[in-house]
Amino acid sequence: MAEPKLIKFPQGIPPATRSYKPGRYPQKIFESVNGATVNIRYGKQVVDAELELGFANISSENGELILQNYYAVNSDWNYVDFDGSSGLQGADSPKLRHEIRQVDGVNKPPKLRWRYAEPPTLEQTSTGLCSVTCRFRGFLDG
């Protein structure tokens, strides 16, 4: 199997809505017979982050670009790259953009890798226009 690649999300298509859930720390809680508990955390990075982008009344061509991105990412075990100008346009806070990308510094690659959680949903709204909803899940690959 080929090494996973970062596939850029189509540029110039600002989402109308964005929903982000930062995820959770991997941990296991053990409970003894007397009720005492011990929590073991397996790392310092969050997993299972969720991102949903909604695109309203975009051109059918842009909807097709999003579908092509879905196929490119899922043809192998590739990832979606939100490079700050694609998919995250309109994110008011640079801190939010960095949170979604899980970036420590400018030259370091993102730690959280995004894949489509499900196929994008395309809805034809009128001739030549569509609305698209994309759901992503964040992975930590070693």
PDB file of C-alpha atoms in Angstrom, residues 51-110:
ATOM      1  CA  LEU A  51     -15.809  18.570  11.446  1.00  0.00           C
ATOM      2  CA  GLU A  52     -18.882  19.310   9.358  1.00  0.00           C
ATOM      3  CA  LEU A  53     -18.843  21.809   6.500  1.00  0.00           C
ATOM      4  CA  GLY A  54     -22.005  22.987   4.770  1.00  0.00           C
ATOM      5  CA  PHE A  55     -21.860  24.692   1.395  1.00  0.00           C
ATOM      6  CA  ALA A  56     -25.037  26.482   0.325  1.00  0.00           C
ATOM      7  CA  ASN A  57     -25.948  27.410  -3.254  1.00  0.00           C
ATOM      8  CA  ILE A  58     -22.572  26.690  -4.798  1.00  0.00           C
ATOM      9  CA  SER A  59     -22.150  25.962  -8.486  1.00  0.00           C
ATOM     10  CA  SER A  60     -22.625  22.399  -9.666  1.00  0.00           C
ATOM     11  CA  GLU A  61     -19.005  22.514 -10.867  1.00  0.00           C
ATOM     12  CA  ASN A  62     -17.820  23.238  -7.308  1.00  0.00           C
ATOM     13  CA  GLY A  63     -20.046  20.433  -6.027  1.00  0.00           C
ATOM     14  CA  GLU A  64     -18.338  18.126  -8.515  1.00  0.00           C
ATOM     15  CA  LEU A  65     -14.911  19.282  -7.249  1.00  0.00           C
ATOM     16  CA  ILE A  66     -15.919  18.256  -3.735  1.00  0.00           C
ATOM     17  CA  LEU A  67     -17.049  14.840  -5.016  1.00  0.00           C
ATOM     18  CA  GLN A  68     -13.746  14.409  -6.876  1.00  0.00           C
ATOM     19  CA  ASN A  69     -11.923  15.249  -3.636  1.00  0.00           C
ATOM     20  CA  TYR A  70     -13.954  12.588  -1.810  1.00  0.00           C
ATOM     21  CA  TYR A  71     -12.955   9.963  -4.395  1.00  0.00           C
ATOM     22  CA  ALA A  72      -9.283  11.031  -4.364  1.00  0.00           C
ATOM     23  CA  VAL A  73      -9.115  10.805  -0.573  1.00  0.00           C
ATOM     24  CA  ASN A  74     -10.916   7.463  -0.360  1.00  0.00           C
ATOM     25  CA  SER A  75      -9.248   5.739  -3.318  1.00  0.00           C
ATOM     26  CA  ASP A  76      -6.380   4.925  -0.943  1.00  0.00           C
ATOM     27  CA  TRP A  77      -5.952   5.734   2.726  1.00  0.00           C
ATOM     28  CA  ASN A  78      -5.352   9.441   2.005  1.00  0.00           C
ATOM     29  CA  TYR A  79      -6.284  12.500   4.038  1.00  0.00           C
ATOM     30  CA  VAL A  80      -7.955  15.842   3.417  1.00  0.00           C
ATOM     31  CA  ASP A  81      -5.641  18.833   3.773  1.00  0.00           C
ATOM     32  CA  PHE A  82      -7.285  22.027   5.003  1.00  0.00           C
ATOM     33  CA  ASP A  83      -4.361  24.311   4.283  1.00  0.00           C
ATOM     34  CA  GLY A  84      -5.978  27.363   5.865  1.00  0.00           C
ATOM     35  CA  SER A  85      -7.464  28.673   2.632  1.00  0.00           C
ATOM     36  CA  SER A  86      -9.617  25.708   1.657  1.00  0.00           C
ATOM     37  CA  GLY A  87     -12.634  24.646   3.643  1.00  0.00           C
ATOM     38  CA  LEU A  88     -11.631  26.898   6.518  1.00  0.00           C
ATOM     39  CA  GLN A  89     -12.358  30.165   4.734  1.00  0.00           C
ATOM     40  CA  GLY A  90     -14.403  32.403   6.938  1.00  0.00           C
ATOM     41  CA  ALA A  91     -13.082  30.870  10.165  1.00  0.00           C
ATOM     42  CA  ASP A  92     -12.818  34.122  12.083  1.00  0.00           C
ATOM     43  CA  SER A  93     -10.054  33.061  14.406  1.00  0.00           C
ATOM     44  CA  PRO A  94      -6.576  31.958  13.301  1.00  0.00           C
ATOM     45  CA  LYS A  95      -6.533  30.020  16.583  1.00  0.00           C
ATOM     46  CA  LEU A  96      -9.599  28.030  15.412  1.00  0.00           C
ATOM     47  CA  ARG A  97      -7.888  27.274  12.079  1.00  0.00           C
ATOM     48  CA  HIS A  98      -4.828  26.020  13.980  1.00  0.00           C
ATOM     49  CA  GLU A  99      -7.050  23.991  16.322  1.00  0.00           C
ATOM     50  CA  ILE A 100      -8.729  22.248  13.396  1.00  0.00           C
ATOM     51  CA  ARG A 101      -5.404  21.582  11.703  1.00  0.00           C
ATOM     52  CA  GLN A 102      -3.704  20.611  15.022  1.00  0.00           C
ATOM     53  CA  VAL A 103      -0.581  22.552  14.048  1.00  0.00           C
ATOM     54  CA  ASP A 104       2.258  23.158  16.508  1.00  0.00           C
ATOM     55  CA  GLY A 105       4.294  25.390  14.242  1.00  0.00           C
ATOM     56  CA  VAL A 106       4.471  26.678  10.710  1.00  0.00           C
ATOM     57  CA  ASN A 107       6.856  24.005   9.420  1.00  0.00           C
ATOM     58  CA  LYS A 108       5.381  21.021  11.233  1.00  0.00           C
ATOM     59  CA  PRO A 109       2.789  18.804   9.537  1.00  0.00           C
ATOM     60  CA  PRO A 110      -0.669  18.532  11.081  1.00  0.00           C
TER      61      PRO A 110
END
